[in-house]
Coordinates of C-alpha atoms in Angstrom, one line a residue:
M14 CA 262.2 2.2 156.3
D15 CA 262.3 -1.5 157.1
K16 CA 265.1 -3.1 155.1
Q17 CA 263.3 -6.5 155.4
T18 CA 260.8 -5.0 152.9
A19 CA 263.7 -4.9 150.3
I20 CA 265.2 -8.3 151.3
R21 CA 262.0 -10.2 151.1
Y22 CA 261.0 -8.6 147.7
L23 CA 264.3 -9.6 146.1
E24 CA 263.8 -13.1 147.4
E25 CA 260.3 -13.3 145.9
R26 CA 261.7 -11.9 142.6
A27 CA 264.8 -14.1 142.6
A28 CA 263.8 -16.0 139.5
D29 CA 263.6 -13.0 137.3
F30 CA 267.0 -11.8 138.2
Y31 CA 268.5 -15.3 137.7
A32 CA 267.0 -15.4 134.2
L33 CA 268.6 -11.9 133.4
S34 CA 272.0 -13.0 134.7
D35 CA 271.9 -16.2 132.7
K36 CA 270.9 -14.1 129.4
V37 CA 274.0 -12.0 130.1
W38 CA 276.2 -15.1 130.5
D39 CA 274.8 -16.4 127.2
H40 CA 275.9 -13.2 125.3
A41 CA 279.3 -13.0 126.8
E42 CA 280.2 -9.7 125.0
I43 CA 283.5 -8.1 125.5
R44 CA 284.5 -4.6 126.2
F45 CA 282.7 -1.8 124.3
G46 CA 280.7 -4.5 122.4
E47 CA 278.1 -5.3 125.2
K48 CA 275.2 -4.1 122.9
Q49 CA 272.8 -7.0 123.6
S50 CA 273.5 -7.1 127.4
A51 CA 273.0 -3.3 127.7
Q52 CA 269.6 -3.6 125.8
D53 CA 268.5 -6.5 128.1
Y54 CA 269.3 -4.3 131.3
A55 CA 267.6 -1.3 129.8
A56 CA 264.4 -3.3 129.0
F57 CA 264.4 -4.8 132.4
L58 CA 264.8 -1.4 134.2
E59 CA 262.2 0.3 132.1
A60 CA 259.8 -2.4 133.0
E61 CA 260.7 -1.7 136.7
G62 CA 259.8 2.0 136.2
F63 CA 263.3 3.4 135.7
A64 CA 264.0 6.1 133.1
V65 CA 266.8 4.9 131.1
T66 CA 269.4 6.8 129.0
V67 CA 271.7 4.7 126.7
G68 CA 275.0 5.9 125.3
I69 CA 276.2 8.2 128.1
A70 CA 279.8 9.5 128.4
R71 CA 280.4 8.8 124.6
L72 CA 280.2 5.1 125.4
K73 CA 277.7 3.3 123.3
T74 CA 277.0 0.5 125.8
A75 CA 277.0 2.7 129.0
F76 CA 273.6 3.7 130.5
R77 CA 272.0 5.6 133.3
A78 CA 268.7 4.3 134.8
E79 CA 267.0 6.7 137.3
W80 CA 263.9 6.3 139.5
G81 CA 262.6 8.7 142.3
S82 CA 263.3 12.3 143.3
G83 CA 265.1 14.2 146.0
K84 CA 267.8 13.3 148.5
P85 CA 269.7 11.1 149.1
V86 CA 270.9 10.1 145.6
I87 CA 272.1 6.5 145.8
G88 CA 274.0 4.9 143.0
F89 CA 274.6 1.2 142.0
L90 CA 277.4 0.2 139.7
G91 CA 276.8 -2.7 137.4
E92 CA 279.2 -4.5 134.9
Y93 CA 278.4 -6.9 132.2
D94 CA 281.4 -7.4 130.0
A95 CA 283.1 -10.7 129.5
L96 CA 286.6 -11.8 128.6
A97 CA 288.0 -12.9 125.3
G98 CA 288.9 -16.6 124.6
L99 CA 287.2 -18.0 127.8
S100 CA 284.3 -19.8 126.1
Q101 CA 283.2 -22.6 128.4
K102 CA 280.0 -24.7 128.8
A103 CA 278.1 -24.0 131.9
G104 CA 278.0 -26.8 134.7
V105 CA 280.7 -28.8 133.0
A106 CA 283.9 -29.5 135.1
V107 CA 286.0 -30.1 132.0
K108 CA 287.5 -27.4 129.8
E109 CA 285.1 -27.5 126.9
A110 CA 284.3 -24.4 124.9
L111 CA 280.9 -23.4 123.8
E112 CA 282.5 -21.7 120.7
N113 CA 286.2 -22.1 119.9
G114 CA 287.9 -19.0 120.5
G115 CA 284.7 -17.4 122.0
N116 CA 284.1 -15.3 125.0
G117 CA 283.2 -16.2 128.5
H118 CA 282.3 -14.5 131.8
G119 CA 285.5 -15.5 133.6
C120 CA 285.1 -12.6 136.1
G121 CA 281.4 -13.2 136.9
H122 CA 280.2 -9.9 135.6
N123 CA 276.9 -11.4 134.5
L124 CA 276.4 -11.8 138.2
L125 CA 278.0 -8.7 139.4
G126 CA 275.7 -6.4 137.1
V127 CA 272.5 -8.1 138.1
G128 CA 273.4 -8.3 141.8
A129 CA 273.9 -4.5 141.6
L130 CA 270.6 -4.2 139.9
M131 CA 269.0 -6.0 142.6
G132 CA 270.3 -3.6 145.0
A133 CA 268.8 -0.8 143.0
V134 CA 265.4 -2.5 142.6
G135 CA 265.3 -3.5 146.3
L136 CA 265.9 0.1 147.5
K137 CA 263.4 1.4 144.9
H138 CA 260.8 -0.9 146.3
A139 CA 261.5 0.1 150.0
L140 CA 261.2 3.8 149.1
E141 CA 258.1 3.3 147.1
A142 CA 256.4 1.1 149.6
E143 CA 256.8 3.6 152.4
G144 CA 256.6 6.8 150.3
K145 CA 260.0 8.1 151.3
P146 CA 262.0 10.7 149.1
G147 CA 265.1 9.4 147.3
T148 CA 266.6 9.0 144.0
V149 CA 267.9 5.6 142.9
V150 CA 270.4 5.5 140.0
F151 CA 271.7 2.3 138.4
F152 CA 274.8 2.7 136.1
G153 CA 275.5 0.3 133.3
C154 CA 279.3 0.3 133.2
P155 CA 280.9 -1.3 130.2
A156 CA 284.4 -2.4 129.5
E157 CA 285.7 -2.9 132.9
E158 CA 288.1 -5.5 131.6
G159 CA 290.7 -3.6 129.5
G160 CA 288.5 -0.5 128.8
S161 CA 288.2 1.5 132.0
G162 CA 284.6 2.3 131.3
K163 CA 283.9 3.8 134.6
T164 CA 287.0 6.0 134.2
F165 CA 285.6 7.6 131.2
M166 CA 282.2 7.9 132.8
A167 CA 283.8 9.6 135.9
R168 CA 285.7 11.9 133.6
E169 CA 282.4 13.0 132.0
G170 CA 280.9 13.8 135.5
C171 CA 278.4 10.9 135.4
F172 CA 278.8 10.4 139.1
D173 CA 279.1 13.9 140.4
Q174 CA 275.4 14.1 141.7
L175 CA 275.7 10.8 143.9
D176 CA 275.6 11.0 147.6
A177 CA 277.0 7.3 147.8
A178 CA 277.5 4.3 145.4
F179 CA 277.5 0.6 146.1
S180 CA 278.7 -2.5 144.2
W181 CA 280.0 -6.0 144.9
H182 CA 282.1 -8.7 143.0
P183 CA 281.8 -12.4 142.9
D184 CA 284.4 -14.4 144.7
T185 CA 285.2 -17.5 146.7
R186 CA 284.5 -15.6 150.0
N187 CA 282.1 -13.5 151.8
M188 CA 284.1 -10.4 152.8
M189 CA 284.7 -6.7 152.7
P190 CA 288.0 -5.7 150.9
P191 CA 291.0 -5.8 153.2
G192 CA 292.4 -2.9 151.4
P193 CA 292.4 -0.8 148.2
V194 CA 292.9 -2.1 144.7
L195 CA 295.9 -0.8 142.8
A196 CA 296.0 2.3 140.6
N197 CA 296.7 1.1 136.9
D198 CA 297.9 2.4 133.7
V199 CA 298.2 0.6 130.3
I200 CA 300.8 1.9 127.8
R201 CA 301.9 0.8 124.3
Y202 CA 305.5 1.2 123.5
S203 CA 306.3 1.0 119.8
F204 CA 309.8 1.1 118.4
T205 CA 310.7 2.0 114.9
G206 CA 314.1 1.2 113.3
K207 CA 315.5 0.5 109.8
A208 CA 315.5 -2.7 108.1
S209 CA 318.6 -4.3 106.6
H210 CA 320.2 -7.6 105.6
A211 CA 321.3 -9.0 109.0
A212 CA 324.3 -10.7 107.3
A213 CA 325.3 -8.6 104.3
A214 CA 324.9 -5.1 105.8
P215 CA 323.9 -5.4 109.6
E216 CA 325.6 -2.0 110.2
A217 CA 322.9 -0.4 108.0
G218 CA 320.1 -1.6 110.2
R219 CA 318.7 -0.3 113.3
S220 CA 316.8 -3.0 115.2
A221 CA 313.7 -2.1 116.9
L222 CA 313.6 -5.6 118.3
D223 CA 316.9 -4.9 120.1
A224 CA 315.3 -1.7 121.4
L225 CA 312.3 -3.6 122.9
E226 CA 314.6 -6.2 124.4
L227 CA 316.7 -3.6 126.1
M228 CA 313.6 -1.8 127.5
N229 CA 312.4 -5.2 128.9
I230 CA 315.8 -5.8 130.5
G231 CA 315.8 -2.2 131.9
V232 CA 312.3 -2.8 133.4
Q233 CA 313.6 -6.1 135.0
F234 CA 316.4 -4.1 136.7
L235 CA 313.9 -1.5 137.9
R236 CA 311.9 -4.2 139.7
E237 CA 314.4 -4.2 142.6
H238 CA 314.0 -0.5 143.1
M239 CA 310.3 0.0 143.0
P240 CA 307.8 -0.3 145.9
S241 CA 307.1 -3.9 146.7
T242 CA 303.4 -3.4 146.4
A243 CA 303.7 -2.2 142.8
R244 CA 303.4 -4.5 139.8
I245 CA 304.6 -4.2 136.1
H246 CA 303.5 -6.7 133.4
Y247 CA 304.1 -6.7 129.7
A248 CA 303.3 -8.6 126.5
I249 CA 305.3 -8.4 123.3
T250 CA 302.6 -7.7 120.6
D251 CA 304.9 -7.3 117.7
A252 CA 308.3 -8.8 117.5
G253 CA 309.1 -7.4 114.1
G254 CA 308.6 -10.2 111.9
N255 CA 309.5 -14.0 111.3
S256 CA 312.7 -13.6 109.4
P257 CA 315.9 -13.7 111.4
N258 CA 318.0 -12.5 108.6
I259 CA 316.3 -9.2 108.6
V260 CA 317.2 -6.4 111.1
Q261 CA 313.7 -5.9 112.6
P262 CA 312.4 -2.4 111.7
H263 CA 309.4 -2.5 114.1
A264 CA 308.5 -3.9 117.4
S265 CA 306.0 -3.1 120.1
A266 CA 304.8 -4.1 123.6
L267 CA 301.9 -3.5 125.8
Y268 CA 302.9 -2.7 129.5
Q269 CA 300.5 -2.6 132.5
I270 CA 301.8 -0.8 135.5
R271 CA 300.2 -0.8 138.9
A272 CA 300.8 1.0 142.3
P273 CA 298.8 1.4 145.5
F274 CA 298.3 5.2 144.9
A275 CA 297.9 7.3 142.0
P276 CA 301.0 9.7 142.7
E277 CA 303.3 6.5 143.2
L278 CA 301.9 5.2 139.8
A279 CA 302.7 8.5 138.1
Q280 CA 306.3 8.4 139.4
L281 CA 306.7 4.7 138.3
L282 CA 305.2 5.4 134.9
E283 CA 307.8 8.2 134.3
R284 CA 310.6 5.8 135.1
V285 CA 309.5 3.2 132.8
N286 CA 308.9 5.8 130.0
N287 CA 312.6 6.9 130.5
I288 CA 313.8 3.3 130.3
A289 CA 311.9 3.1 126.8
R290 CA 313.6 6.3 125.7
G291 CA 316.9 5.1 126.9
A292 CA 316.5 2.0 125.0
A293 CA 315.7 4.0 121.8
L294 CA 318.7 6.1 122.4
M295 CA 321.1 3.1 122.8
T296 CA 319.8 1.4 119.5
D297 CA 319.5 4.8 117.5
T298 CA 315.7 3.9 117.0
Q299 CA 312.5 5.9 117.8
V300 CA 309.9 5.1 120.4
E301 CA 306.3 6.1 120.4
I302 CA 304.8 6.1 123.9
R303 CA 301.0 5.9 123.7
F304 CA 299.0 6.0 126.9
L305 CA 295.9 3.9 126.5
K306 CA 294.0 3.7 129.8
G307 CA 294.3 4.1 133.4
T308 CA 292.4 3.7 136.6
S309 CA 292.6 5.1 140.2
N310 CA 293.1 3.2 143.4
T311 CA 290.1 2.7 145.5
V312 CA 289.4 5.0 148.4
L313 CA 288.0 3.0 151.3
I314 CA 285.3 4.6 153.4
P315 CA 285.0 2.8 156.9
A316 CA 281.7 4.6 157.6
L317 CA 280.0 2.8 154.6
D318 CA 282.1 -0.4 154.8
E319 CA 281.0 -1.1 158.4
V320 CA 277.3 -0.8 157.6
M321 CA 277.7 -3.3 154.7
Y322 CA 279.7 -5.7 156.7
N323 CA 277.0 -5.6 159.4
N324 CA 274.4 -6.5 156.8
M325 CA 276.6 -9.3 155.5
C326 CA 276.5 -10.8 159.0
E327 CA 272.8 -10.2 159.5
I328 CA 271.4 -11.7 156.2
P329 CA 271.5 -15.4 155.9
N330 CA 274.5 -16.5 153.8
P331 CA 273.9 -18.9 150.7
V332 CA 273.4 -22.6 151.5
A333 CA 275.4 -25.2 149.5
H334 CA 273.1 -28.0 148.6
A335 CA 274.2 -31.6 147.7
Q336 CA 274.3 -30.9 143.9
D337 CA 276.3 -27.7 144.6
L338 CA 278.9 -29.6 146.4
A339 CA 279.3 -32.4 144.1
F340 CA 279.9 -30.0 141.1
A341 CA 282.1 -27.9 143.3
D342 CA 284.4 -30.8 144.2
E343 CA 284.8 -31.6 140.5
I344 CA 285.7 -28.0 139.7
V345 CA 288.2 -27.8 142.5
K346 CA 289.9 -31.2 141.3
T347 CA 290.8 -29.3 138.0
Q348 CA 292.9 -27.0 140.1
N349 CA 294.1 -28.8 143.1
P350 CA 294.0 -32.7 143.4
E351 CA 293.6 -32.3 147.2
L352 CA 290.1 -31.4 148.0
P353 CA 289.7 -28.9 150.8
E354 CA 287.6 -29.6 153.8
N355 CA 284.8 -27.5 152.5
A356 CA 284.2 -26.9 148.9
F357 CA 282.7 -23.5 149.6
D358 CA 283.8 -20.8 152.1
L359 CA 280.4 -19.5 153.5
R360 CA 281.7 -17.7 156.5
V361 CA 281.8 -13.9 156.6
K362 CA 285.4 -12.9 156.9
P363 CA 286.3 -10.5 159.9
F364 CA 286.3 -6.9 158.8
N365 CA 289.7 -5.3 158.5
K366 CA 288.8 -1.7 159.7
A367 CA 292.3 -0.5 159.0
G368 CA 291.9 -1.2 155.3
N369 CA 295.8 -1.5 155.0
V370 CA 296.2 -4.6 152.8
P371 CA 296.4 -3.6 149.1
I372 CA 294.6 -6.0 146.8
P373 CA 297.0 -6.9 143.8
G374 CA 294.5 -6.0 141.1
S375 CA 292.8 -3.0 139.7
S376 CA 289.3 -1.8 138.9
D377 CA 287.7 1.3 137.5
T378 CA 285.5 1.5 140.5
G379 CA 288.4 3.2 142.1
D380 CA 287.7 6.3 140.0
V381 CA 284.1 6.4 141.3
S382 CA 285.5 6.3 144.8
W383 CA 287.3 9.4 144.3
V384 CA 284.2 11.2 143.1
C385 CA 281.8 10.1 146.0
P386 CA 281.8 7.5 148.9
V387 CA 281.7 3.9 147.6
S388 CA 281.5 0.6 149.4
Q389 CA 281.6 -2.8 147.9
C390 CA 281.7 -6.3 149.2
A391 CA 282.7 -9.7 147.7
A392 CA 280.3 -12.6 147.8
S393 CA 280.9 -16.4 147.4
T394 CA 279.8 -17.6 144.1
W395 CA 282.8 -19.9 143.1
P396 CA 284.2 -23.0 144.9
V397 CA 287.3 -22.6 147.1
G398 CA 290.5 -22.1 145.0
T399 CA 288.7 -21.0 141.9
A400 CA 290.6 -18.0 140.3
A401 CA 288.9 -15.3 138.4
H402 CA 289.6 -15.1 134.6
T403 CA 289.5 -19.0 134.2
W404 CA 287.3 -21.4 132.5
Q405 CA 286.4 -22.8 135.9
A406 CA 284.7 -19.5 136.8
V407 CA 282.9 -19.4 133.5
A408 CA 281.6 -22.9 134.2
C409 CA 280.2 -21.9 137.6
G410 CA 278.5 -18.7 136.2
K411 CA 275.0 -20.2 135.8
S412 CA 275.0 -22.6 138.8
D413 CA 272.3 -22.6 141.4
F414 CA 275.0 -21.6 144.0
A415 CA 276.2 -18.7 142.0
H416 CA 272.4 -17.5 141.7
R417 CA 272.0 -17.7 145.5
G418 CA 275.4 -15.8 146.1
M419 CA 274.2 -13.2 143.8
L420 CA 270.9 -12.9 145.5
Y421 CA 272.8 -12.6 148.9
A422 CA 275.0 -9.8 147.4
G423 CA 271.9 -8.0 146.0
Q424 CA 270.1 -8.2 149.5
V425 CA 273.2 -6.8 151.2
L426 CA 273.5 -3.9 148.8
A427 CA 269.8 -3.0 149.2
A428 CA 269.9 -3.4 153.0
T429 CA 273.0 -1.1 153.3
A430 CA 271.4 1.5 151.0
V431 CA 268.2 1.5 153.2
D432 CA 270.5 1.9 156.3
V433 CA 272.0 4.9 154.7
C434 CA 268.8 6.5 153.7
N435 CA 267.4 6.0 157.3
R436 CA 270.5 7.6 158.9
P437 CA 271.8 10.8 157.3
E438 CA 274.7 10.8 159.7
I439 CA 276.3 7.9 158.0
L440 CA 276.6 9.8 154.6
A441 CA 277.9 12.9 156.5
E442 CA 280.7 10.8 158.1
A443 CA 281.4 9.1 154.7
W444 CA 281.9 12.4 152.9
K445 CA 284.2 13.6 155.8
Q446 CA 286.2 10.4 155.6
L447 CA 286.4 10.7 151.6
K448 CA 287.9 14.3 152.1
E449 CA 290.3 13.3 154.7
K450 CA 291.6 10.4 152.6
T451 CA 291.9 12.3 149.4
G452 CA 293.4 15.4 151.1
N453 CA 290.3 17.2 149.9
Q454 CA 291.8 17.1 146.4
P455 CA 289.2 17.0 143.6
Y456 CA 289.2 13.9 141.4
H457 CA 291.8 13.9 138.7
C458 CA 291.1 11.5 135.9
P459 CA 294.2 9.3 135.0
I460 CA 293.3 9.3 131.3
P461 CA 294.6 12.2 129.5
P462 CA 291.8 14.4 127.6
E463 CA 293.1 13.5 124.2
I464 CA 292.4 9.7 124.8
T465 CA 288.7 9.1 123.8
P466 CA 286.5 5.9 124.3
E467 CA 286.4 5.8 120.4
L468 CA 290.3 5.6 120.2
L469 CA 290.5 3.1 122.9
E470 CA 287.8 1.0 121.4
S471 CA 289.6 0.9 118.0
E472 CA 292.8 0.1 119.9
T473 CA 291.6 -2.8 122.0
T474 CA 289.0 -4.6 120.1

């Protein structure tokens, strides 16, 4: 197959994809609530000839869209969830919410999902044009932000039939990942004590807040003795009340624990759990440890990443026009008063084949990468210095430059998939590398079986 067939087709259809991305940006639905976004995707894919099944893996807003038959079976991973509290007007370089307290696409998932869809549509068009066998599967993956949608989907076997899967992420650079993202667990620690008058009868009380504070102090001391690439964050979600003259009978916190590899994370989690148990013992309180969600580290596959990198270098990068640069300069000024030499970084970064620089973040794409070979790139859609999960990223989400960055990413994914279909030896090597890197161990879902999507939905929304 000629991958230019897919590349040209996506360029011709660009306006259709831009419109869908903007529609998803407008909805800005958060984890487990992406009902309208999933419907819009399903309608678009059905019009493209895909058979769509909505509500897979017990997730109401997850879906599978399939076209074709036979081998290879190529998957594309799309996301479409927004972030709470990041409502922002598009194209406005001043913090100005569309809706006070509303949601916003601060991680660019409106672009991510549609760019991945473009990869699927591009591959389908190339297979169809030349009458080649192959199955194209697009997965609508909800709740990446705080919900681990793909982890639940992996646990239910959604990706088991894939020969490979592809995705990408909006960024300030065009690059392949220099290393894996971190494995990640989220746990709620809830302490229960006994209320009492803090002045008249303090000895009768058992302070849950004391226990929580002691736990936090214990974790601070743990930081010196954990791997430097690991991370622990927390938020106190219940301080026990607003009255200082009451011994606080309840207190809780959410903890997020990250480590480069799943076995390291399991060890670190147990140490944090022991600190919580120790804090409860010291204060004569009780602690409930509730595991909420987890994701695995990504397994990088050089055999696929090199093919994707070569396509990034071959396909023309997005061009920044005058209006793009003017808006970018305004966005950059809100974050750094000293403007960089170039508001956009359009060069493709060198490919780090060693893949040995861990990325200090997490993604449920890691769980898919334990099931089948996965490759994903980053493409420039935001000005230099723009951080994800900010109103600035939301403001850029419907810009012409973001659209062109998404088109570039979609073309890269489609071209990479065509290369893989043309050369079966790539997939053979990819599977060999996956087995080597995982020690030929089967995928083990980090979310315990008793944790269901329904329970997590009620906990986090």
